[in-house]
mmCIF file of C-alpha atoms in Angstrom:
data_model
loop_
_atom_site.group_PDB
_atom_site.id
_atom_site.type_symbol
_atom_site.label_atom_id
_atom_site.label_comp_id
_atom_site.label_asym_id
_atom_site.label_seq_id
_atom_site.Cartn_x
_atom_site.Cartn_y
_atom_site.Cartn_z
ATOM 1 C CA LYS A 163 143.077 -92.957 24.971
ATOM 2 C CA ALA A 164 145.810 -93.329 22.371
ATOM 3 C CA GLY A 165 148.590 -90.780 22.436
ATOM 4 C CA VAL A 166 150.042 -88.696 19.651
ATOM 5 C CA THR A 167 151.489 -90.820 16.892
ATOM 6 C CA GLN A 168 154.073 -89.845 14.315
ATOM 7 C CA THR A 169 155.224 -91.623 11.206
ATOM 8 C CA PRO A 170 157.770 -92.536 10.144
ATOM 9 C CA ARG A 171 159.919 -92.790 13.240
ATOM 10 C CA TYR A 172 163.207 -92.699 11.384
ATOM 11 C CA LEU A 173 164.128 -91.368 7.998
ATOM 12 C CA ILE A 174 167.330 -91.027 6.000
ATOM 13 C CA LYS A 175 167.364 -88.681 3.034
ATOM 14 C CA THR A 176 169.971 -87.011 0.875
ATOM 15 C CA ARG A 177 170.469 -83.326 0.252
ATOM 16 C CA GLY A 178 168.031 -81.846 -2.215
ATOM 17 C CA GLN A 179 165.302 -84.392 -1.589
ATOM 18 C CA GLN A 180 162.014 -83.599 0.055
ATOM 19 C CA VAL A 181 160.296 -85.307 2.956
ATOM 20 C CA THR A 182 156.793 -85.502 4.408
ATOM 21 C CA LEU A 183 156.180 -86.308 8.047
ATOM 22 C CA SER A 184 152.828 -87.236 9.514
ATOM 23 C CA CYS A 185 151.236 -86.629 12.899
ATOM 24 C CA SER A 186 147.979 -87.964 14.322
ATOM 25 C CA PRO A 187 146.847 -86.062 17.417
ATOM 26 C CA ILE A 188 145.099 -87.409 20.465
ATOM 27 C CA SER A 189 141.434 -88.029 19.708
ATOM 28 C CA GLY A 190 139.463 -84.815 20.237
ATOM 29 C CA HIS A 191 142.512 -82.570 20.020
ATOM 30 C CA ARG A 192 142.230 -79.977 17.290
ATOM 31 C CA SER A 193 145.497 -78.098 17.700
ATOM 32 C CA VAL A 194 148.720 -79.540 16.328
ATOM 33 C CA SER A 195 152.113 -77.891 16.673
ATOM 34 C CA TRP A 196 155.377 -78.909 15.077
ATOM 35 C CA TYR A 197 158.851 -78.464 16.517
ATOM 36 C CA GLN A 198 162.398 -79.101 15.391
ATOM 37 C CA GLN A 199 164.789 -80.262 18.067
ATOM 38 C CA THR A 200 168.555 -80.187 17.646
ATOM 39 C CA PRO A 201 171.290 -80.442 20.294
ATOM 40 C CA GLY A 202 172.444 -76.885 19.737
ATOM 41 C CA GLN A 203 169.135 -75.057 19.345
ATOM 42 C CA GLY A 204 166.771 -77.018 21.529
ATOM 43 C CA LEU A 205 163.067 -77.121 20.670
ATOM 44 C CA GLN A 206 162.254 -74.639 17.931
ATOM 45 C CA PHE A 207 158.634 -73.883 17.054
ATOM 46 C CA LEU A 208 157.782 -74.480 13.398
ATOM 47 C CA PHE A 209 154.034 -73.873 13.120
ATOM 48 C CA GLU A 210 150.672 -74.534 14.727
ATOM 49 C CA TYR A 211 147.430 -75.610 13.098
ATOM 50 C CA PHE A 212 143.860 -75.537 14.327
ATOM 51 C CA SER A 213 140.846 -76.581 12.287
ATOM 52 C CA GLU A 214 142.947 -76.775 9.124
ATOM 53 C CA THR A 215 144.250 -73.204 9.562
ATOM 54 C CA GLN A 216 147.794 -72.190 10.355
ATOM 55 C CA ARG A 217 147.543 -69.827 13.317
ATOM 56 C CA ASN A 218 151.194 -69.197 13.996
ATOM 57 C CA LYS A 219 154.521 -69.792 12.363
ATOM 58 C CA GLY A 220 158.084 -69.824 13.636
ATOM 59 C CA ASN A 221 161.172 -68.404 12.018
ATOM 60 C CA PHE A 222 161.912 -71.113 9.507
ATOM 61 C CA PRO A 223 162.447 -70.767 5.753
ATOM 62 C CA GLY A 224 159.644 -71.402 3.299
ATOM 63 C CA ARG A 225 161.061 -74.858 2.593
ATOM 64 C CA PHE A 226 159.210 -75.912 5.725
ATOM 65 C CA SER A 227 155.483 -76.149 5.245
ATOM 66 C CA GLY A 228 152.583 -77.945 6.804
ATOM 67 C CA ARG A 229 148.931 -78.624 6.600
ATOM 68 C CA GLN A 230 146.128 -80.052 8.660
ATOM 69 C CA PHE A 231 143.265 -82.207 7.508
ATOM 70 C CA SER A 232 139.645 -82.174 8.596
ATOM 71 C CA ASN A 233 140.291 -85.083 10.969
ATOM 72 C CA SER A 234 143.022 -82.958 12.667
ATOM 73 C CA ARG A 235 145.838 -85.126 11.340
ATOM 74 C CA SER A 236 148.729 -82.997 10.212
ATOM 75 C CA GLU A 237 151.643 -83.281 7.855
ATOM 76 C CA MET A 238 154.771 -81.247 7.511
ATOM 77 C CA ASN A 239 156.904 -81.103 4.422
ATOM 78 C CA VAL A 240 160.497 -80.060 3.997
ATOM 79 C CA SER A 241 161.643 -79.462 0.459
ATOM 80 C CA THR A 242 165.187 -79.245 -0.861
ATOM 81 C CA LEU A 243 166.673 -80.824 2.221
ATOM 82 C CA GLU A 244 169.894 -79.456 3.664
ATOM 83 C CA LEU A 245 172.358 -81.142 6.002
ATOM 84 C CA GLY A 246 171.263 -78.760 8.751
ATOM 85 C CA ASP A 247 167.721 -80.120 8.596
ATOM 86 C CA SER A 248 168.897 -83.259 10.377
ATOM 87 C CA ALA A 249 166.950 -83.195 13.618
ATOM 88 C CA LEU A 250 164.222 -84.735 15.688
ATOM 89 C CA TYR A 251 160.854 -83.433 14.506
ATOM 90 C CA LEU A 252 158.213 -83.472 17.180
ATOM 91 C CA CYS A 253 154.557 -82.837 16.923
ATOM 92 C CA ALA A 254 152.368 -81.964 19.877
ATOM 93 C CA SER A 255 148.614 -81.795 20.204
ATOM 94 C CA SER A 256 146.251 -79.982 22.528
ATOM 95 C CA LEU A 257 142.528 -79.431 22.707
ATOM 96 C CA ALA A 258 142.415 -75.951 21.256
ATOM 97 C CA GLY A 259 145.724 -74.186 21.643
ATOM 98 C CA TRP A 260 147.217 -71.663 23.970
ATOM 99 C CA GLN A 261 147.278 -71.993 27.741
ATOM 100 C CA GLU A 262 146.717 -75.685 27.342
ATOM 101 C CA THR A 263 149.013 -78.587 27.895
ATOM 102 C CA GLN A 264 150.607 -79.930 24.772
ATOM 103 C CA TYR A 265 151.186 -83.655 24.499
ATOM 104 C CA PHE A 266 154.124 -84.724 22.407
ATOM 105 C CA GLY A 267 154.442 -87.584 19.994
ATOM 106 C CA PRO A 268 157.524 -89.822 19.884
ATOM 107 C CA GLY A 269 159.077 -87.776 17.088
ATOM 108 C CA THR A 270 160.547 -88.488 13.689
ATOM 109 C CA ARG A 271 164.320 -88.569 13.547
ATOM 110 C CA LEU A 272 165.487 -87.248 10.198
ATOM 111 C CA LEU A 273 169.029 -87.686 8.987
ATOM 112 C CA VAL A 274 170.095 -85.808 5.865
ATOM 113 C CA LEU A 275 173.230 -87.081 4.163
ATOM 114 C CA GLN B 57 162.917 -62.261 19.835
ATOM 115 C CA LYS B 58 160.909 -63.630 22.724
ATOM 116 C CA GLU B 59 163.103 -65.968 24.725
ATOM 117 C CA VAL B 60 163.073 -68.435 27.531
ATOM 118 C CA GLU B 61 166.422 -69.028 29.180
ATOM 119 C CA GLN B 62 167.664 -71.901 31.263
ATOM 120 C CA ASN B 63 171.047 -72.905 32.582
ATOM 121 C CA SER B 64 172.106 -75.901 30.494
ATOM 122 C CA GLY B 65 173.778 -77.659 33.422
ATOM 123 C CA PRO B 66 174.440 -80.387 34.191
ATOM 124 C CA LEU B 67 173.024 -79.830 37.621
ATOM 125 C CA SER B 68 174.213 -82.642 39.842
ATOM 126 C CA VAL B 69 172.471 -83.414 43.129
ATOM 127 C CA PRO B 70 172.762 -86.402 45.454
ATOM 128 C CA GLU B 71 169.882 -88.825 45.791
ATOM 129 C CA GLY B 72 167.327 -87.568 48.300
ATOM 130 C CA ALA B 73 168.279 -83.907 47.902
ATOM 131 C CA ILE B 74 166.185 -81.070 46.510
ATOM 132 C CA ALA B 75 166.886 -80.148 42.902
ATOM 133 C CA SER B 76 166.135 -76.556 41.958
ATOM 134 C CA LEU B 77 165.698 -75.696 38.289
ATOM 135 C CA ASN B 78 165.243 -72.131 37.110
ATOM 136 C CA CYS B 79 163.932 -70.429 34.021
ATOM 137 C CA THR B 80 163.559 -66.788 33.009
ATOM 138 C CA TYR B 81 161.444 -65.411 30.197
ATOM 139 C CA SER B 82 161.603 -62.163 28.305
ATOM 140 C CA ASP B 83 157.992 -61.648 27.160
ATOM 141 C CA ARG B 84 156.247 -59.916 30.028
ATOM 142 C CA GLY B 85 152.926 -60.797 28.379
ATOM 143 C CA SER B 86 153.495 -64.547 28.832
ATOM 144 C CA GLN B 87 150.679 -66.057 30.814
ATOM 145 C CA SER B 88 151.107 -69.825 30.796
ATOM 146 C CA PHE B 89 154.156 -71.796 31.805
ATOM 147 C CA PHE B 90 155.014 -75.446 31.571
ATOM 148 C CA TRP B 91 157.722 -77.775 32.767
ATOM 149 C CA TYR B 92 158.483 -80.836 30.674
ATOM 150 C CA ARG B 93 160.894 -83.670 31.349
ATOM 151 C CA GLN B 94 162.758 -85.293 28.498
ATOM 152 C CA TYR B 95 164.739 -88.471 28.847
ATOM 153 C CA SER B 96 167.530 -89.058 26.382
ATOM 154 C CA GLY B 97 166.114 -90.276 23.077
ATOM 155 C CA LYS B 98 162.514 -89.713 24.158
ATOM 156 C CA SER B 99 159.956 -86.973 23.618
ATOM 157 C CA PRO B 100 159.080 -84.371 26.267
ATOM 158 C CA GLU B 101 156.457 -85.282 28.836
ATOM 159 C CA LEU B 102 154.576 -82.766 30.943
ATOM 160 C CA ILE B 103 155.431 -82.448 34.606
ATOM 161 C CA MET B 104 153.507 -79.337 35.591
ATOM 162 C CA SER B 105 151.751 -76.287 34.310
ATOM 163 C CA ILE B 106 151.409 -73.011 36.202
ATOM 164 C CA TYR B 107 149.438 -69.906 35.358
ATOM 165 C CA SER B 108 149.276 -67.799 38.525
ATOM 166 C CA ASN B 109 151.921 -66.256 40.749
ATOM 167 C CA GLY B 110 152.940 -68.433 43.649
ATOM 168 C CA ASP B 111 153.569 -72.108 44.206
ATOM 169 C CA LYS B 112 151.868 -75.165 42.793
ATOM 170 C CA GLU B 113 152.629 -78.555 44.236
ATOM 171 C CA ASP B 114 152.167 -81.998 42.737
ATOM 172 C CA GLY B 115 153.734 -84.849 44.636
ATOM 173 C CA ARG B 116 157.488 -84.323 44.807
ATOM 174 C CA PHE B 117 157.320 -81.435 42.351
ATOM 175 C CA THR B 118 156.679 -77.767 43.108
ATOM 176 C CA ALA B 119 156.484 -75.115 40.420
ATOM 177 C CA GLN B 120 156.950 -71.481 41.380
ATOM 178 C CA LEU B 121 155.999 -68.480 39.273
ATOM 179 C CA ASN B 122 156.967 -64.857 39.804
ATOM 180 C CA LYS B 123 155.611 -62.724 36.968
ATOM 181 C CA ALA B 124 157.081 -59.477 38.343
ATOM 182 C CA SER B 125 160.578 -60.960 38.149
ATOM 183 C CA GLN B 126 159.757 -63.030 35.070
ATOM 184 C CA TYR B 127 161.006 -66.320 36.396
ATOM 185 C CA VAL B 128 159.664 -69.798 36.832
ATOM 186 C CA SER B 129 161.274 -72.507 38.883
ATOM 187 C CA LEU B 130 160.787 -76.199 39.496
ATOM 188 C CA LEU B 131 161.737 -77.877 42.740
ATOM 189 C CA ILE B 132 162.098 -81.635 42.904
ATOM 190 C CA ARG B 133 162.092 -82.974 46.449
ATOM 191 C CA ASP B 134 163.654 -86.305 47.410
ATOM 192 C CA SER B 135 165.396 -86.513 44.031
ATOM 193 C CA GLN B 136 165.777 -90.006 42.604
ATOM 194 C CA PRO B 137 168.200 -91.329 39.979
ATOM 195 C CA SER B 138 165.142 -91.819 37.746
ATOM 196 C CA ASP B 139 164.696 -88.025 37.786
ATOM 197 C CA SER B 140 167.924 -87.701 35.777
ATOM 198 C CA ALA B 141 166.780 -86.089 32.536
ATOM 199 C CA THR B 142 166.636 -82.760 30.745
ATOM 200 C CA TYR B 143 163.990 -80.387 32.059
ATOM 201 C CA LEU B 144 162.431 -77.973 29.592
ATOM 202 C CA CYS B 145 160.657 -74.783 30.540
ATOM 203 C CA ALA B 146 158.083 -73.306 28.154
ATOM 204 C CA ALA B 147 156.203 -70.020 28.103
ATOM 205 C CA VAL B 148 153.143 -69.075 26.061
ATOM 206 C CA GLY B 149 152.123 -65.538 25.300
ATOM 207 C CA PRO B 150 148.486 -64.418 25.209
ATOM 208 C CA GLY B 151 146.742 -65.625 22.087
ATOM 209 C CA THR B 152 149.931 -66.517 20.257
ATOM 210 C CA TYR B 153 149.429 -70.312 20.185
ATOM 211 C CA LYS B 154 153.219 -70.389 20.199
ATOM 212 C CA TYR B 155 155.089 -72.170 22.911
ATOM 213 C CA ILE B 156 158.628 -70.889 23.432
ATOM 214 C CA PHE B 157 160.905 -73.469 24.968
ATOM 215 C CA GLY B 158 164.165 -72.989 26.779
ATOM 216 C CA THR B 159 167.085 -75.172 25.754
ATOM 217 C CA GLY B 160 166.689 -77.222 28.910
ATOM 218 C CA THR B 161 168.639 -78.014 32.053
ATOM 219 C CA ARG B 162 170.233 -81.415 32.335
ATOM 220 C CA LEU B 163 169.749 -82.873 35.804
ATOM 221 C CA LYS B 164 171.880 -85.694 37.177
ATOM 222 C CA VAL B 165 170.822 -87.340 40.398
ATOM 223 C CA LEU B 166 173.711 -89.260 41.875
ATOM 224 C CA ALA B 167 172.983 -92.525 43.707
#
């Protein structure tokens, strides 16, 4: 069974631009979570989607948004990029959500200049 | 703010020794706990999950959970240089769908 895939793997943007990252979960998984990972803050929860509905959201500004499609694929968008948004963005999928193992994708490394 | 805390390390152990990694969590309602390993430049991969008080063993790995004291630990027996990585502890509260991760403990196994 194929694992979680994320595209693109690397991205360089400039301040003020916006970016869209994509995540395809493991086949049959309906829950997708997004995380931001930085050296100083570790893994920070962004949001979680299940059946196209956002069920939980972390403490990030409104510039960070996401959505999930009917095939469980998910996208996250960051508008008006700031230097501090440079990070590894990871998505993780699970069958249905809490108490279940999450499987992580390889991540998208975003550099904002 | 619900938190999961880990000592950042590095924790250095000689090859063949037991590595002991600890994690405490603040949300007493947390019910599910996970240990992930993350190699430098890679994404986290699951080592173990634990839901009930006590020990759970899987090969060289043993996870321990004590809900009364709000701590989770991971023991790695016969540590190998290939175990050198950052170990992340995560806790999930009931019905929150939100996994709270610690900042990780960096483990170095010395050959």
